[in-house]
Amino acid sequence: MTFDLDELTDAVGTRHRPVADTPRIVCLVPSITELICELELADSLVGRTGFCIHPRERLRTVPKVGGTKDVKLDAIRALAPTHVIVNIDENRRETVDELATFVPEIIVTHPCVPADNFALYRLLGGVFGRAAEAAQLADGLRAALDEAAEVTAALPPERVLYLIWREPWMTVASATYISAMLAAVGWITLPQEASLRYPTVDWQAPWVADAARVFLSTEPYTFGERHMAEVAALSGRPVNLIDGEMASWYGSRAIAGLRYLAALRRRLAV
């Protein structure tokens, strides 16, 4: 498989060329670090954030360079990367600007809906010489999207409240990747109109009553069974825990995520 330059254009319009030599990659995005390993590039990964935890065994010896928001620039400089992979939502603009002063290639990512992962696979597969691996992932994503479509065809849409934080209670707006993943299996997140991507929840707001159920995400807040009774009392709705990585991680995880959500949708519909 070959790639044209348009397919090697990142989220801010920068065109990247295929590597000629072995790359030195620092990835500041947890889910894309996992994708890098799925593309058989773990040996080229020289740095990651402390939140880049999957696959654990492959990453055990890869140096940490801080968090997604508090990146240690000196640590990255010492690693002399040829490429740093960042994300518009995960990383600070000022951090990326500073990295650009000493890193030859900054690859900016920003998947907004599940299908955006096709372009992400092509971009990283094309830049790093992993076309076959990228094509295999694309096949998996296509099959997972088809499975999700079967669920939405079989079940009516259901409005849900997806909680990501406590004190204050916070949810996701419709213009988020999480919302798009849930929508792929027919779950419509509330509120449908919000000025913020991650709005706070007023339990007395009229739209709360429109939710058929409430999901408690396991990340970024570590919701667990201990929170279910509290949220059920506040919402008056059924409450379910949901794997936050499956709903929010793009890259290769989107494949397993869509299948997980499709299975969960079927189970809760019974």
Tab-separated table of C-alpha atoms in Angstrom:
chain	number	residue	atom	x	y	z
A	1	MET	CA	0.000	0.000	0.000
A	2	THR	CA	1.252	3.479	-0.854
A	3	PHE	CA	0.188	6.831	0.557
A	4	ASP	CA	-0.078	10.240	-1.040
A	5	LEU	CA	0.863	13.364	0.880
A	6	ASP	CA	-2.755	14.266	1.604
A	7	GLU	CA	-3.044	11.042	3.593
A	8	LEU	CA	0.084	12.023	5.534
A	9	THR	CA	-1.374	15.371	6.603
A	10	ASP	CA	-2.033	15.781	10.319
A	11	ALA	CA	-4.833	17.539	12.202
A	12	VAL	CA	-3.363	21.029	11.750
A	13	GLY	CA	-2.567	20.605	8.062
A	14	THR	CA	1.127	19.763	8.366
A	15	ARG	CA	2.308	17.347	5.694
A	16	HIS	CA	4.701	14.660	6.839
A	17	ARG	CA	6.964	12.471	4.738
A	18	PRO	CA	7.672	8.784	5.294
A	19	VAL	CA	10.701	8.182	7.493
A	20	ALA	CA	13.934	7.213	5.788
A	21	ASP	CA	15.701	5.975	8.921
A	22	THR	CA	14.662	4.376	12.198
A	23	PRO	CA	12.529	6.961	14.045
A	24	ARG	CA	12.784	7.969	17.689
A	25	ILE	CA	9.207	8.548	18.820
A	26	VAL	CA	7.915	10.289	21.927
A	27	CYS	CA	4.153	9.955	22.319
A	28	LEU	CA	2.238	12.269	24.650
A	29	VAL	CA	-1.164	10.662	24.018
A	30	PRO	CA	-2.088	7.512	25.989
A	31	SER	CA	-4.332	5.880	23.394
A	32	ILE	CA	-1.933	6.647	20.548
A	33	THR	CA	0.955	5.137	22.488
A	34	GLU	CA	-1.101	1.957	22.455
A	35	LEU	CA	-1.650	2.415	18.708
A	36	ILE	CA	2.090	2.862	18.121
A	37	CYS	CA	2.652	-0.531	19.721
A	38	GLU	CA	-0.147	-2.100	17.657
A	39	LEU	CA	1.667	-0.809	14.569
A	40	GLU	CA	4.754	-2.778	15.707
A	41	LEU	CA	6.664	0.403	16.528
A	42	ALA	CA	7.314	-0.228	20.215
A	43	ASP	CA	11.056	-0.527	19.600
A	44	SER	CA	11.039	3.027	18.184
A	45	LEU	CA	9.206	4.476	21.195
A	46	VAL	CA	11.736	6.356	23.347
A	47	GLY	CA	9.382	8.358	25.587
A	48	ARG	CA	5.808	8.466	26.913
A	49	THR	CA	3.675	10.149	29.561
A	50	GLY	CA	2.856	8.538	32.883
A	51	PHE	CA	-0.690	8.049	31.612
A	52	CYS	CA	0.514	5.974	28.654
A	53	ILE	CA	0.032	2.625	30.366
A	54	HIS	CA	-1.021	0.167	27.636
A	55	PRO	CA	0.377	-2.287	26.714
A	56	ARG	CA	1.995	-2.502	30.149
A	57	GLU	CA	4.713	-5.046	29.410
A	58	ARG	CA	5.869	-3.284	26.241
A	59	LEU	CA	6.007	0.105	27.980
A	60	ARG	CA	7.665	-0.946	31.208
A	61	THR	CA	11.126	0.177	30.067
A	62	VAL	CA	10.053	3.251	28.071
A	63	PRO	CA	11.005	6.458	29.949
A	64	LYS	CA	8.245	8.722	31.265
A	65	VAL	CA	8.347	12.427	30.407
A	66	GLY	CA	5.681	13.773	32.766
A	67	GLY	CA	1.935	13.924	32.183
A	68	THR	CA	-0.179	14.964	29.233
A	69	LYS	CA	-0.542	18.496	30.601
A	70	ASP	CA	2.719	18.817	32.580
A	71	VAL	CA	5.277	17.600	30.067
A	72	LYS	CA	8.941	17.679	31.078
A	73	LEU	CA	10.527	19.403	28.115
A	74	ASP	CA	14.099	18.853	29.271
A	75	ALA	CA	13.458	15.120	29.533
A	76	ILE	CA	12.177	15.053	25.964
A	77	ARG	CA	15.111	17.125	24.742
A	78	ALA	CA	17.521	14.617	26.287
A	79	LEU	CA	15.809	11.770	24.417
A	80	ALA	CA	16.486	13.483	21.057
A	81	PRO	CA	13.274	12.339	19.354
A	82	THR	CA	12.768	12.615	15.620
A	83	HIS	CA	8.984	12.683	16.117
A	84	VAL	CA	6.660	13.728	18.938
A	85	ILE	CA	2.985	12.788	18.697
A	86	VAL	CA	0.510	15.129	20.397
A	87	ASN	CA	-3.238	15.709	20.520
A	88	ILE	CA	-5.254	18.918	20.395
A	89	ASP	CA	-7.392	17.967	23.404
A	90	GLU	CA	-4.769	16.156	25.477
A	91	ASN	CA	-1.792	18.503	25.290
A	92	ARG	CA	-1.289	22.222	25.863
A	93	ARG	CA	-0.674	24.452	22.854
A	94	GLU	CA	2.236	26.219	24.534
A	95	THR	CA	3.902	22.852	25.180
A	96	VAL	CA	3.571	21.885	21.523
A	97	ASP	CA	4.945	25.255	20.414
A	98	GLU	CA	8.001	24.796	22.627
A	99	LEU	CA	8.548	21.241	21.387
A	100	ALA	CA	8.507	22.521	17.812
A	101	THR	CA	11.651	24.551	18.530
A	102	PHE	CA	13.805	21.439	18.935
A	103	VAL	CA	11.867	18.409	17.598
A	104	PRO	CA	12.083	17.878	13.806
A	105	GLU	CA	8.555	16.468	13.408
A	106	ILE	CA	5.481	17.199	15.535
A	107	ILE	CA	2.494	15.074	14.515
A	108	VAL	CA	-0.776	16.605	15.734
A	109	THR	CA	-3.820	14.360	16.089
A	110	HIS	CA	-7.491	15.090	16.758
A	111	PRO	CA	-9.973	12.266	16.113
A	112	CYS	CA	-13.508	13.568	16.720
A	113	VAL	CA	-15.631	10.581	15.648
A	114	PRO	CA	-14.868	6.843	15.401
A	115	ALA	CA	-14.411	6.942	11.612
A	116	ASP	CA	-11.590	9.492	12.047
A	117	ASN	CA	-9.442	6.583	13.166
A	118	PHE	CA	-9.128	5.462	9.547
A	119	ALA	CA	-7.160	8.640	8.776
A	120	LEU	CA	-5.141	8.220	11.973
A	121	TYR	CA	-4.111	4.698	10.958
A	122	ARG	CA	-3.166	5.896	7.466
A	123	LEU	CA	-1.192	8.846	8.827
A	124	LEU	CA	0.930	6.925	11.319
A	125	GLY	CA	1.188	3.831	9.149
A	126	GLY	CA	2.328	5.946	6.212
A	127	VAL	CA	4.830	8.069	8.126
A	128	PHE	CA	6.437	5.165	9.967
A	129	GLY	CA	6.397	2.506	7.247
A	130	ARG	CA	3.638	0.368	8.685
A	131	ALA	CA	1.153	0.330	5.805
A	132	ALA	CA	0.234	-3.340	6.183
A	133	GLU	CA	-0.396	-3.020	9.912
A	134	ALA	CA	-2.465	0.135	9.337
A	135	ALA	CA	-4.555	-1.634	6.708
A	136	GLN	CA	-5.212	-4.515	9.083
A	137	LEU	CA	-6.411	-2.109	11.766
A	138	ALA	CA	-8.645	-0.383	9.223
A	139	ASP	CA	-10.260	-3.731	8.422
A	140	GLY	CA	-10.904	-4.291	12.121
A	141	LEU	CA	-12.404	-0.837	12.554
A	142	ARG	CA	-14.646	-1.318	9.534
A	143	ALA	CA	-15.984	-4.563	10.987
A	144	ALA	CA	-16.546	-2.959	14.404
A	145	LEU	CA	-18.451	-0.047	12.847
A	146	ASP	CA	-20.607	-2.538	10.951
A	147	GLU	CA	-21.367	-4.340	14.211
A	148	ALA	CA	-22.324	-1.049	15.856
A	149	ALA	CA	-24.583	-0.206	12.919
A	150	GLU	CA	-26.390	-3.521	13.367
A	151	VAL	CA	-27.157	-2.571	16.958
A	152	THR	CA	-28.524	0.855	16.046
A	153	ALA	CA	-30.709	-0.748	13.388
A	154	ALA	CA	-32.119	-3.241	15.888
A	155	LEU	CA	-32.684	-0.973	18.897
A	156	PRO	CA	-34.334	2.449	19.271
A	157	PRO	CA	-32.136	5.403	20.309
A	158	GLU	CA	-31.765	5.944	24.052
A	159	ARG	CA	-30.804	9.181	25.786
A	160	VAL	CA	-28.144	8.855	28.443
A	161	LEU	CA	-26.153	10.929	30.912
A	162	TYR	CA	-22.456	10.022	30.894
A	163	LEU	CA	-20.637	11.224	34.008
A	164	ILE	CA	-16.880	11.788	33.926
A	165	TRP	CA	-16.329	13.695	37.197
A	166	ARG	CA	-17.623	14.224	40.723
A	167	GLU	CA	-17.365	17.432	42.786
A	168	PRO	CA	-18.467	18.989	40.567
A	169	TRP	CA	-20.526	16.520	38.590
A	170	MET	CA	-19.484	16.735	34.942
A	171	THR	CA	-20.638	15.140	31.704
A	172	VAL	CA	-19.771	15.249	27.994
A	173	ALA	CA	-21.316	17.457	25.323
A	174	SER	CA	-22.448	16.060	22.000
A	175	ALA	CA	-19.385	17.494	20.189
A	176	THR	CA	-16.950	15.067	21.841
A	177	TYR	CA	-15.342	11.804	20.777
A	178	ILE	CA	-16.993	10.011	23.697
A	179	SER	CA	-20.424	11.182	22.607
A	180	ALA	CA	-19.731	10.053	19.043
A	181	MET	CA	-18.656	6.604	20.233
A	182	LEU	CA	-21.853	6.224	22.251
A	183	ALA	CA	-23.932	7.507	19.343
A	184	ALA	CA	-22.447	4.764	17.168
A	185	VAL	CA	-24.516	2.251	19.163
A	186	GLY	CA	-27.561	4.474	19.547
A	187	TRP	CA	-26.877	6.165	22.870
A	188	ILE	CA	-27.519	9.911	22.664
A	189	THR	CA	-25.689	11.902	25.328
A	190	LEU	CA	-27.317	14.743	27.236
A	191	PRO	CA	-27.308	17.697	27.203
A	192	GLN	CA	-27.535	17.836	23.420
A	193	GLU	CA	-26.799	21.565	23.454
A	194	ALA	CA	-23.981	22.896	25.627
A	195	SER	CA	-21.523	25.780	25.400
A	196	LEU	CA	-18.753	23.683	26.988
A	197	ARG	CA	-17.393	20.348	25.838
A	198	TYR	CA	-17.503	19.029	29.389
A	199	PRO	CA	-20.375	20.829	31.158
A	200	THR	CA	-21.284	20.573	34.817
A	201	VAL	CA	-24.525	18.857	35.765
A	202	ASP	CA	-27.351	20.628	37.568
A	203	TRP	CA	-29.491	17.762	38.819
A	204	GLN	CA	-32.538	20.038	38.804
A	205	ALA	CA	-32.135	20.961	35.114
A	206	PRO	CA	-35.131	19.852	33.003
A	207	TRP	CA	-32.973	17.918	30.526
A	208	VAL	CA	-31.761	15.519	33.237
A	209	ALA	CA	-35.235	13.980	33.328
A	210	ASP	CA	-34.873	13.094	29.638
A	211	ALA	CA	-32.105	10.578	30.357
A	212	ALA	CA	-33.147	6.929	30.338
A	213	ARG	CA	-30.029	5.907	32.282
A	214	VAL	CA	-26.808	7.259	33.763
A	215	PHE	CA	-23.340	5.940	33.009
A	216	LEU	CA	-20.464	6.309	35.468
A	217	SER	CA	-17.172	6.273	33.589
A	218	THR	CA	-14.130	4.635	35.146
A	219	GLU	CA	-11.985	7.531	33.913
A	220	PRO	CA	-10.902	10.279	34.290
A	221	TYR	CA	-12.717	10.064	37.653
A	222	THR	CA	-12.523	6.560	39.071
A	223	PHE	CA	-16.225	5.939	39.528
A	224	GLY	CA	-17.057	2.586	41.096
A	225	GLU	CA	-19.912	0.651	42.634
A	226	ARG	CA	-19.674	2.823	45.756
A	227	HIS	CA	-21.041	5.768	43.761
A	228	MET	CA	-24.010	4.046	42.159
A	229	ALA	CA	-26.553	4.516	44.954
A	230	GLU	CA	-25.693	8.210	45.283
A	231	VAL	CA	-26.174	8.864	41.565
A	232	ALA	CA	-29.355	6.790	41.443
A	233	ALA	CA	-30.790	8.945	44.232
A	234	LEU	CA	-29.805	12.166	42.469
A	235	SER	CA	-31.032	11.149	39.027
A	236	GLY	CA	-33.892	8.780	39.689
A	237	ARG	CA	-32.586	6.665	36.816
A	238	PRO	CA	-30.837	3.292	36.389
A	239	VAL	CA	-27.076	3.642	36.863
A	240	ASN	CA	-24.390	1.558	35.171
A	241	LEU	CA	-20.613	1.552	35.311
A	242	ILE	CA	-18.868	1.859	31.948
A	243	ASP	CA	-15.238	1.295	30.972
A	244	GLY	CA	-13.966	4.802	30.259
A	245	GLU	CA	-11.029	3.610	28.158
A	246	MET	CA	-13.384	1.731	25.845
A	247	ALA	CA	-15.548	4.811	25.332
A	248	SER	CA	-12.873	7.501	25.106
A	249	TRP	CA	-9.654	5.984	23.730
A	250	TYR	CA	-9.190	6.383	19.996
A	251	GLY	CA	-6.571	4.625	17.897
A	252	SER	CA	-6.525	0.834	17.923
A	253	ARG	CA	-8.683	0.816	21.077
A	254	ALA	CA	-11.616	2.148	19.035
A	255	ILE	CA	-12.041	-1.318	17.541
A	256	ALA	CA	-12.437	-3.059	20.892
A	257	GLY	CA	-14.342	-0.030	22.194
A	258	LEU	CA	-17.061	-0.205	19.561
A	259	ARG	CA	-17.475	-3.934	20.131
A	260	TYR	CA	-17.631	-3.413	23.888
A	261	LEU	CA	-20.281	-0.709	23.533
A	262	ALA	CA	-22.314	-2.793	21.087
A	263	ALA	CA	-22.299	-5.731	23.512
A	264	LEU	CA	-23.205	-3.476	26.438
A	265	ARG	CA	-26.059	-1.915	24.478
A	266	ARG	CA	-27.482	-5.345	23.695
A	267	ARG	CA	-27.158	-6.498	27.305
A	268	LEU	CA	-28.856	-3.450	28.800
A	269	ALA	CA	-31.689	-3.667	26.276
A	270	VAL	CA	-32.778	-7.063	27.628
